[in-house]
Amino acid sequence: MERTFIAVKPDGVQRGLVGPILSRFEQKGFKLVGLKLMVVSKELAEKHYAEHAGKPFFPGLVSFITSGPVVALVLEGKGVIAAARAIIGATNPLNAPPGTLRGDFGIDIGRNLIHGSDGPESASREIALWFSPDALADWTPAVSTWIYE
Ligand code: DAT
Ligand code: MG
């Protein structure tokens, strides 16, 4: 089963949207295997967004992501990496259709509420960066045979 890394960014936490955001992933049928609230250090923020280092928005992105608590999670399920990106919606919330999280809850690109890994390599890298292996739970939801055939 595939795993992905998701973070509710400081704007999502400040706006009280942790519950609605987590609900969308739970209702889809994806399984939570890791979950924590934390204030992100500058070092972790710079590592997490290393692919964007040097871009004009990078300093603002790092200061935003370190500005308040973030809720970090790992989700597991069939096709979860691409499916979670689809649930989240386009990077610019104004281009994200209604029904996606960014489409429903956001306006500005710098306040787009959620991060989701964009592929298998970034998912592995980000899960390892944010969670120690013993903080992830291997478990079988009682409803799994009603979600997977
Ligand atoms: P995504 O978060 O959809 O994977 P990304 O990896 O291209 O998008 O960029 C990471 C974050 O950086 C994004 O969520 C918001 C911010 N960002 C990206 N492009 C930006 C831009 N042109 N101006 C301001 N912020 C931007
Ligand atoms: Mg990205």
GROMACS .gro file of N, CA, C and O in nm, residues 48-146:
model
  396
   48HIS      N    1   1.228   2.066   0.383
   48HIS     CA    2   1.102   2.022   0.322
   48HIS      C    3   1.083   2.087   0.185
   48HIS      O    4   1.042   2.020   0.089
   49TYR      N    5   1.113   2.218   0.176
   49TYR     CA    6   1.091   2.291   0.051
   49TYR      C    7   1.220   2.312  -0.027
   49TYR      O    8   1.229   2.406  -0.107
   50ALA      N    9   1.318   2.223  -0.010
   50ALA     CA   10   1.450   2.240  -0.073
   50ALA      C   11   1.440   2.259  -0.225
   50ALA      O   12   1.518   2.335  -0.283
   51GLU      N   13   1.343   2.192  -0.290
   51GLU     CA   14   1.331   2.204  -0.436
   51GLU      C   15   1.299   2.348  -0.479
   51GLU      O   16   1.317   2.383  -0.596
   52HIS      N   17   1.249   2.431  -0.387
   52HIS     CA   18   1.212   2.568  -0.421
   52HIS      C   19   1.317   2.671  -0.376
   52HIS      O   20   1.295   2.791  -0.393
   53ALA      N   21   1.428   2.624  -0.317
   53ALA     CA   22   1.532   2.718  -0.269
   53ALA      C   23   1.579   2.805  -0.386
   53ALA      O   24   1.599   2.755  -0.496
   54GLY      N   25   1.594   2.934  -0.359
   54GLY     CA   26   1.640   3.027  -0.462
   54GLY      C   27   1.527   3.094  -0.539
   54GLY      O   28   1.550   3.193  -0.609
   55LYS      N   29   1.405   3.041  -0.530
   55LYS     CA   30   1.293   3.106  -0.600
   55LYS      C   31   1.248   3.229  -0.522
   55LYS      O   32   1.267   3.236  -0.399
   56PRO      N   33   1.188   3.327  -0.592
   56PRO     CA   34   1.153   3.453  -0.523
   56PRO      C   35   1.059   3.434  -0.405
   56PRO      O   36   1.066   3.509  -0.308
   57PHE      N   37   0.971   3.333  -0.411
   57PHE     CA   38   0.874   3.316  -0.303
   57PHE      C   39   0.928   3.233  -0.187
   57PHE      O   40   0.860   3.217  -0.085
   58PHE      N   41   1.053   3.181  -0.199
   58PHE     CA   42   1.104   3.088  -0.098
   58PHE      C   43   1.113   3.148   0.043
   58PHE      O   44   1.064   3.086   0.139
   59PRO      N   45   1.171   3.268   0.060
   59PRO     CA   46   1.178   3.324   0.198
   59PRO      C   47   1.039   3.341   0.261
   59PRO      O   48   1.019   3.308   0.378
   60GLY      N   49   0.944   3.389   0.184
   60GLY     CA   50   0.807   3.406   0.236
   60GLY      C   51   0.742   3.273   0.269
   60GLY      O   52   0.668   3.262   0.368
   61LEU      N   53   0.771   3.171   0.188
   61LEU     CA   54   0.716   3.038   0.211
   61LEU      C   55   0.769   2.980   0.342
   61LEU      O   56   0.694   2.926   0.423
   62VAL      N   57   0.901   2.995   0.364
   62VAL     CA   58   0.962   2.943   0.487
   62VAL      C   59   0.908   3.020   0.608
   62VAL      O   60   0.874   2.959   0.711
   63SER      N   61   0.895   3.152   0.597
   63SER     CA   62   0.847   3.226   0.714
   63SER      C   63   0.699   3.195   0.740
   63SER      O   64   0.657   3.185   0.856
   64PHE      N   65   0.622   3.171   0.636
   64PHE     CA   66   0.480   3.132   0.654
   64PHE      C   67   0.468   2.996   0.722
   64PHE      O   68   0.394   2.980   0.820
   65ILE      N   69   0.543   2.900   0.675
   65ILE     CA   70   0.526   2.762   0.725
   65ILE      C   71   0.578   2.747   0.869
   65ILE      O   72   0.536   2.657   0.941
   66THR      N   73   0.665   2.841   0.910
   66THR     CA   74   0.718   2.839   1.047
   66THR      C   75   0.641   2.934   1.140
   66THR      O   76   0.678   2.952   1.255
   67SER      N   77   0.534   2.996   1.090
   67SER     CA   78   0.469   3.105   1.164
   67SER      C   79   0.370   3.058   1.270
   67SER      O   80   0.319   3.139   1.347
   68GLY      N   81   0.337   2.930   1.273
   68GLY     CA   82   0.241   2.878   1.371
   68GLY      C   83   0.235   2.728   1.356
   68GLY      O   84   0.299   2.671   1.269
   69PRO      N   85   0.154   2.663   1.441
   69PRO     CA   86   0.153   2.517   1.436
   69PRO      C   87   0.099   2.462   1.304
   69PRO      O   88   0.014   2.523   1.239
   70VAL      N   89   0.154   2.348   1.270
   70VAL     CA   90   0.118   2.272   1.150
   70VAL      C   91   0.070   2.135   1.198
   70VAL      O   92   0.117   2.085   1.300
   71VAL      N   93  -0.027   2.076   1.129
   71VAL     CA   94  -0.067   1.939   1.159
   71VAL      C   95  -0.013   1.849   1.046
   71VAL      O   96  -0.050   1.867   0.930
   72ALA      N   97   0.078   1.760   1.084
   72ALA     CA   98   0.145   1.672   0.987
   72ALA      C   99   0.084   1.534   0.995
   72ALA      O  100   0.056   1.484   1.105
   73LEU      N  101   0.060   1.474   0.880
   73LEU     CA  102   0.004   1.339   0.881
   73LEU      C  103   0.059   1.254   0.769
   73LEU      O  104   0.107   1.305   0.668
   74VAL      N  105   0.050   1.124   0.791
   74VAL     CA  106   0.082   1.027   0.687
   74VAL      C  107  -0.044   0.946   0.662
   74VAL      O  108  -0.109   0.899   0.756
   75LEU      N  109  -0.081   0.937   0.534
   75LEU     CA  110  -0.197   0.861   0.493
   75LEU      C  111  -0.152   0.740   0.414
   75LEU      O  112  -0.054   0.747   0.340
   76GLU      N  113  -0.227   0.632   0.426
   76GLU     CA  114  -0.197   0.511   0.351
   76GLU      C  115  -0.322   0.466   0.274
   76GLU      O  116  -0.434   0.475   0.326
   77GLY      N  117  -0.300   0.416   0.154
   77GLY     CA  118  -0.411   0.361   0.075
   77GLY      C  119  -0.371   0.341  -0.069
   77GLY      O  120  -0.266   0.389  -0.113
   78LYS      N  121  -0.457   0.274  -0.143
   78LYS     CA  122  -0.432   0.250  -0.285
   78LYS      C  123  -0.435   0.384  -0.359
   78LYS      O  124  -0.533   0.459  -0.349
   79GLY      N  125  -0.327   0.414  -0.430
   79GLY     CA  126  -0.324   0.537  -0.512
   79GLY      C  127  -0.330   0.666  -0.433
   79GLY      O  128  -0.367   0.771  -0.487
   80VAL      N  129  -0.291   0.660  -0.305
   80VAL     CA  130  -0.316   0.776  -0.218
   80VAL      C  131  -0.237   0.901  -0.257
   80VAL      O  132  -0.284   1.012  -0.234
   81ILE      N  133  -0.120   0.885  -0.318
   81ILE     CA  134  -0.040   1.004  -0.348
   81ILE      C  135  -0.113   1.093  -0.448
   81ILE      O  136  -0.136   1.212  -0.423
   82ALA      N  137  -0.154   1.035  -0.561
   82ALA     CA  138  -0.224   1.113  -0.663
   82ALA      C  139  -0.365   1.152  -0.617
   82ALA      O  140  -0.412   1.263  -0.644
   83ALA      N  141  -0.432   1.061  -0.547
   83ALA     CA  142  -0.568   1.091  -0.503
   83ALA      C  143  -0.569   1.206  -0.404
   83ALA      O  144  -0.657   1.294  -0.409
   84ALA      N  145  -0.473   1.211  -0.313
   84ALA     CA  146  -0.468   1.320  -0.216
   84ALA      C  147  -0.440   1.453  -0.286
   84ALA      O  148  -0.499   1.556  -0.252
   85ARG      N  149  -0.352   1.451  -0.388
   85ARG     CA  150  -0.327   1.574  -0.464
   85ARG      C  151  -0.455   1.622  -0.533
   85ARG      O  152  -0.481   1.742  -0.542
   86ALA      N  153  -0.534   1.528  -0.584
   86ALA     CA  154  -0.660   1.565  -0.650
   86ALA      C  155  -0.759   1.623  -0.549
   86ALA      O  156  -0.830   1.720  -0.578
   87ILE      N  157  -0.764   1.564  -0.430
   87ILE     CA  158  -0.853   1.615  -0.324
   87ILE      C  159  -0.809   1.756  -0.283
   87ILE      O  160  -0.892   1.844  -0.257
   88ILE      N  161  -0.677   1.778  -0.277
   88ILE     CA  162  -0.623   1.909  -0.235
   88ILE      C  163  -0.650   2.015  -0.342
   88ILE      O  164  -0.693   2.126  -0.310
   89GLY      N  165  -0.626   1.984  -0.468
   89GLY     CA  166  -0.651   2.080  -0.577
   89GLY      C  167  -0.528   2.159  -0.616
   89GLY      O  168  -0.421   2.147  -0.555
   90ALA      N  169  -0.544   2.243  -0.719
   90ALA     CA  170  -0.432   2.317  -0.778
   90ALA      C  171  -0.363   2.407  -0.676
   90ALA      O  172  -0.426   2.456  -0.582
   91THR      N  173  -0.232   2.430  -0.700
   91THR     CA  174  -0.149   2.510  -0.609
   91THR      C  175  -0.211   2.648  -0.583
   91THR      O  176  -0.215   2.694  -0.469
   92ASN      N  177  -0.261   2.714  -0.688
   92ASN     CA  178  -0.328   2.843  -0.672
   92ASN      C  179  -0.477   2.817  -0.646
   92ASN      O  180  -0.548   2.769  -0.734
   93PRO      N  181  -0.524   2.848  -0.527
   93PRO     CA  182  -0.664   2.815  -0.492
   93PRO      C  183  -0.767   2.873  -0.589
   93PRO      O  184  -0.874   2.815  -0.605
   94LEU      N  185  -0.732   2.985  -0.653
   94LEU     CA  186  -0.828   3.042  -0.750
   94LEU      C  187  -0.842   2.954  -0.874
   94LEU      O  188  -0.940   2.965  -0.947
   95ASN      N  189  -0.743   2.868  -0.898
   95ASN     CA  190  -0.752   2.774  -1.011
   95ASN      C  191  -0.801   2.636  -0.968
   95ASN      O  192  -0.811   2.545  -1.051
   96ALA      N  193  -0.828   2.618  -0.839
   96ALA     CA  194  -0.870   2.488  -0.787
   96ALA      C  195  -1.021   2.482  -0.789
   96ALA      O  196  -1.088   2.570  -0.734
   97PRO      N  197  -1.079   2.381  -0.853
   97PRO     CA  198  -1.225   2.378  -0.864
   97PRO      C  199  -1.295   2.358  -0.730
   97PRO      O  200  -1.237   2.297  -0.638
   98PRO      N  201  -1.419   2.407  -0.720
   98PRO     CA  202  -1.500   2.376  -0.602
   98PRO      C  203  -1.506   2.225  -0.582
   98PRO      O  204  -1.509   2.150  -0.680
   99GLY      N  205  -1.506   2.184  -0.459
   99GLY     CA  206  -1.502   2.040  -0.430
   99GLY      C  207  -1.364   1.995  -0.389
   99GLY      O  208  -1.349   1.895  -0.320
  100THR      N  209  -1.259   2.071  -0.431
  100THR     CA  210  -1.126   2.044  -0.380
  100THR      C  211  -1.106   2.128  -0.253
  100THR      O  212  -1.176   2.227  -0.232
  101LEU      N  213  -1.011   2.087  -0.171
  101LEU     CA  214  -0.990   2.160  -0.045
  101LEU      C  215  -0.946   2.304  -0.071
  101LEU      O  216  -0.999   2.398  -0.011
  102ARG      N  217  -0.848   2.322  -0.161
  102ARG     CA  218  -0.805   2.460  -0.188
  102ARG      C  219  -0.914   2.538  -0.259
  102ARG      O  220  -0.930   2.659  -0.238
  103GLY      N  221  -0.990   2.472  -0.345
  103GLY     CA  222  -1.100   2.537  -0.416
  103GLY      C  223  -1.210   2.581  -0.321
  103GLY      O  224  -1.271   2.686  -0.339
  104ASP      N  225  -1.234   2.503  -0.218
  104ASP     CA  226  -1.341   2.536  -0.124
  104ASP      C  227  -1.298   2.636  -0.017
  104ASP      O  228  -1.381   2.712   0.033
  105PHE      N  229  -1.169   2.631   0.022
  105PHE     CA  230  -1.130   2.705   0.142
  105PHE      C  231  -1.030   2.818   0.121
  105PHE      O  232  -1.002   2.891   0.215
  106GLY      N  233  -0.970   2.830   0.001
  106GLY     CA  234  -0.860   2.925  -0.014
  106GLY      C  235  -0.877   3.025  -0.127
  106GLY      O  236  -0.962   3.008  -0.215
  107ILE      N  237  -0.793   3.129  -0.124
  107ILE     CA  238  -0.791   3.232  -0.230
  107ILE      C  239  -0.648   3.254  -0.279
  107ILE      O  240  -0.620   3.240  -0.397
  108ASP      N  241  -0.555   3.291  -0.187
  108ASP     CA  242  -0.419   3.326  -0.228
  108ASP      C  243  -0.327   3.204  -0.231
  108ASP      O  244  -0.338   3.115  -0.145
  109ILE      N  245  -0.232   3.204  -0.325
  109ILE     CA  246  -0.138   3.092  -0.340
  109ILE      C  247  -0.052   3.075  -0.214
  109ILE      O  248  -0.017   2.963  -0.177
  110GLY      N  249  -0.021   3.186  -0.148
  110GLY     CA  250   0.061   3.181  -0.026
  110GLY      C  251  -0.017   3.146   0.100
  110GLY      O  252   0.036   3.148   0.210
  111ARG      N  253  -0.145   3.117   0.082
  111ARG     CA  254  -0.232   3.073   0.194
  111ARG      C  255  -0.317   2.957   0.143
  111ARG      O  256  -0.440   2.961   0.151
  112ASN      N  257  -0.249   2.854   0.091
  112ASN     CA  258  -0.324   2.747   0.024
  112ASN      C  259  -0.345   2.623   0.110
  112ASN      O  260  -0.378   2.516   0.058
  113LEU      N  261  -0.327   2.641   0.241
  113LEU     CA  262  -0.385   2.552   0.343
  113LEU      C  263  -0.323   2.415   0.365
  113LEU      O  264  -0.318   2.367   0.478
  114ILE      N  265  -0.281   2.349   0.256
  114ILE     CA  266  -0.242   2.208   0.269
  114ILE      C  267  -0.122   2.179   0.181
  114ILE      O  268  -0.112   2.232   0.069
  115HIS      N  269  -0.036   2.093   0.230
  115HIS     CA  270   0.069   2.034   0.147
  115HIS      C  271   0.039   1.887   0.124
  115HIS      O  272  -0.009   1.819   0.215
  116GLY      N  273   0.069   1.840   0.004
  116GLY     CA  274   0.064   1.696  -0.023
  116GLY      C  275   0.179   1.656  -0.112
  116GLY      O  276   0.211   1.727  -0.209
  117SER      N  277   0.244   1.543  -0.082
  117SER     CA  278   0.357   1.496  -0.163
  117SER      C  279   0.314   1.480  -0.309
  117SER      O  280   0.203   1.438  -0.337
  118ASP      N  281   0.408   1.513  -0.402
  118ASP     CA  282   0.370   1.512  -0.544
  118ASP      C  283   0.411   1.386  -0.619
  118ASP      O  284   0.387   1.375  -0.739
  119GLY      N  285   0.472   1.288  -0.552
  119GLY     CA  286   0.510   1.164  -0.620
  119GLY      C  287   0.572   1.067  -0.520
  119GLY      O  288   0.593   1.103  -0.404
  120PRO      N  289   0.602   0.946  -0.565
  120PRO     CA  290   0.654   0.844  -0.472
  120PRO      C  291   0.786   0.882  -0.405
  120PRO      O  292   0.805   0.857  -0.286
  121GLU      N  293   0.876   0.947  -0.482
  121GLU     CA  294   1.006   0.983  -0.422
  121GLU      C  295   0.988   1.092  -0.317
  121GLU      O  296   1.045   1.085  -0.208
  122SER      N  297   0.908   1.195  -0.349
  122SER     CA  298   0.890   1.302  -0.250
  122SER      C  299   0.811   1.249  -0.130
  122SER      O  300   0.839   1.288  -0.016
  123ALA      N  301   0.718   1.158  -0.151
  123ALA     CA  302   0.645   1.101  -0.037
  123ALA      C  303   0.741   1.030   0.058
  123ALA      O  304   0.738   1.054   0.179
  124SER      N  305   0.828   0.945   0.005
  124SER     CA  306   0.924   0.874   0.092
  124SER      C  307   1.016   0.971   0.163
  124SER      O  308   1.042   0.958   0.284
  125ARG      N  309   1.064   1.069   0.089
  125ARG     CA  310   1.158   1.167   0.147
  125ARG      C  311   1.089   1.247   0.258
  125ARG      O  312   1.145   1.266   0.367
  126GLU      N  313   0.968   1.293   0.232
  126GLU     CA  314   0.899   1.379   0.328
  126GLU      C  315   0.853   1.300   0.451
  126GLU      O  316   0.862   1.350   0.563
  127ILE      N  317   0.806   1.177   0.433
  127ILE     CA  318   0.767   1.096   0.548
  127ILE      C  319   0.887   1.075   0.640
  127ILE      O  320   0.878   1.092   0.762
  128ALA      N  321   1.002   1.045   0.581
  128ALA     CA  322   1.123   1.022   0.661
  128ALA      C  323   1.171   1.151   0.729
  128ALA      O  324   1.225   1.147   0.840
  129LEU      N  325   1.148   1.264   0.663
  129LEU     CA  326   1.191   1.393   0.718
  129LEU      C  327   1.104   1.434   0.838
  129LEU      O  328   1.154   1.491   0.935
  130TRP      N  329   0.977   1.404   0.834
  130TRP     CA  330   0.882   1.454   0.935
  130TRP      C  331   0.852   1.353   1.045
  130TRP      O  332   0.810   1.393   1.154
  131PHE      N  333   0.866   1.224   1.017
  131PHE     CA  334   0.826   1.122   1.115
  131PHE      C  335   0.937   1.019   1.134
  131PHE      O  336   0.998   0.975   1.036
  132SER      N  337   0.959   0.979   1.261
  132SER     CA  338   1.047   0.864   1.283
  132SER      C  339   0.961   0.738   1.259
  132SER      O  340   0.840   0.740   1.282
  133PRO      N  341   1.024   0.629   1.213
  133PRO     CA  342   0.947   0.510   1.177
  133PRO      C  343   0.859   0.460   1.292
  133PRO      O  344   0.747   0.414   1.269
  134ASP      N  345   0.906   0.473   1.417
  134ASP     CA  346   0.827   0.421   1.529
  134ASP      C  347   0.707   0.509   1.563
  134ASP      O  348   0.625   0.473   1.647
  135ALA      N  349   0.696   0.625   1.497
  135ALA     CA  350   0.578   0.710   1.518
  135ALA      C  351   0.466   0.679   1.419
  135ALA      O  352   0.360   0.742   1.422
  136LEU      N  353   0.489   0.582   1.331
  136LEU     CA  354   0.387   0.542   1.232
  136LEU      C  355   0.325   0.411   1.276
  136LEU      O  356   0.395   0.319   1.318
  137ALA      N  357   0.193   0.403   1.266
  137ALA     CA  358   0.119   0.286   1.316
  137ALA      C  359   0.081   0.191   1.203
  137ALA      O  360   0.025   0.235   1.102
  138ASP      N  361   0.114   0.065   1.219
  138ASP     CA  362   0.063  -0.039   1.128
  138ASP      C  363  -0.064  -0.094   1.190
  138ASP      O  364  -0.059  -0.154   1.297
  139TRP      N  365  -0.177  -0.074   1.123
  139TRP     CA  366  -0.303  -0.122   1.180
  139TRP      C  367  -0.401  -0.149   1.067
  139TRP      O  368  -0.383  -0.100   0.955
  140THR      N  369  -0.502  -0.228   1.097
  140THR     CA  370  -0.603  -0.260   0.997
  140THR      C  371  -0.739  -0.209   1.044
  140THR      O  372  -0.792  -0.259   1.143
  141PRO      N  373  -0.793  -0.108   0.976
  141PRO     CA  374  -0.926  -0.060   1.015
  141PRO      C  375  -1.030  -0.171   1.001
  141PRO      O  376  -1.025  -0.250   0.907
  142ALA      N  377  -1.124  -0.172   1.094
  142ALA     CA  378  -1.228  -0.275   1.092
  142ALA      C  379  -1.311  -0.271   0.963
  142ALA      O  380  -1.367  -0.371   0.921
  143VAL      N  381  -1.317  -0.150   0.900
  143VAL     CA  382  -1.400  -0.136   0.779
  143VAL      C  383  -1.324  -0.166   0.650
  143VAL      O  384  -1.379  -0.147   0.542
  144SER      N  385  -1.199  -0.211   0.659
  144SER     CA  386  -1.119  -0.218   0.536
  144SER      C  387  -1.180  -0.306   0.427
  144SER      O  388  -1.169  -0.275   0.310
  145THR      N  389  -1.249  -0.415   0.466
  145THR     CA  390  -1.309  -0.500   0.362
  145THR      C  391  -1.434  -0.436   0.300
  145THR      O  392  -1.486  -0.485   0.200
  146TRP      N  393  -1.481  -0.324   0.357
  146TRP     CA  394  -1.592  -0.250   0.299
  146TRP      C  395  -1.543  -0.135   0.213
  146TRP      O  396  -1.624  -0.066   0.149
   0.00000   0.00000   0.00000
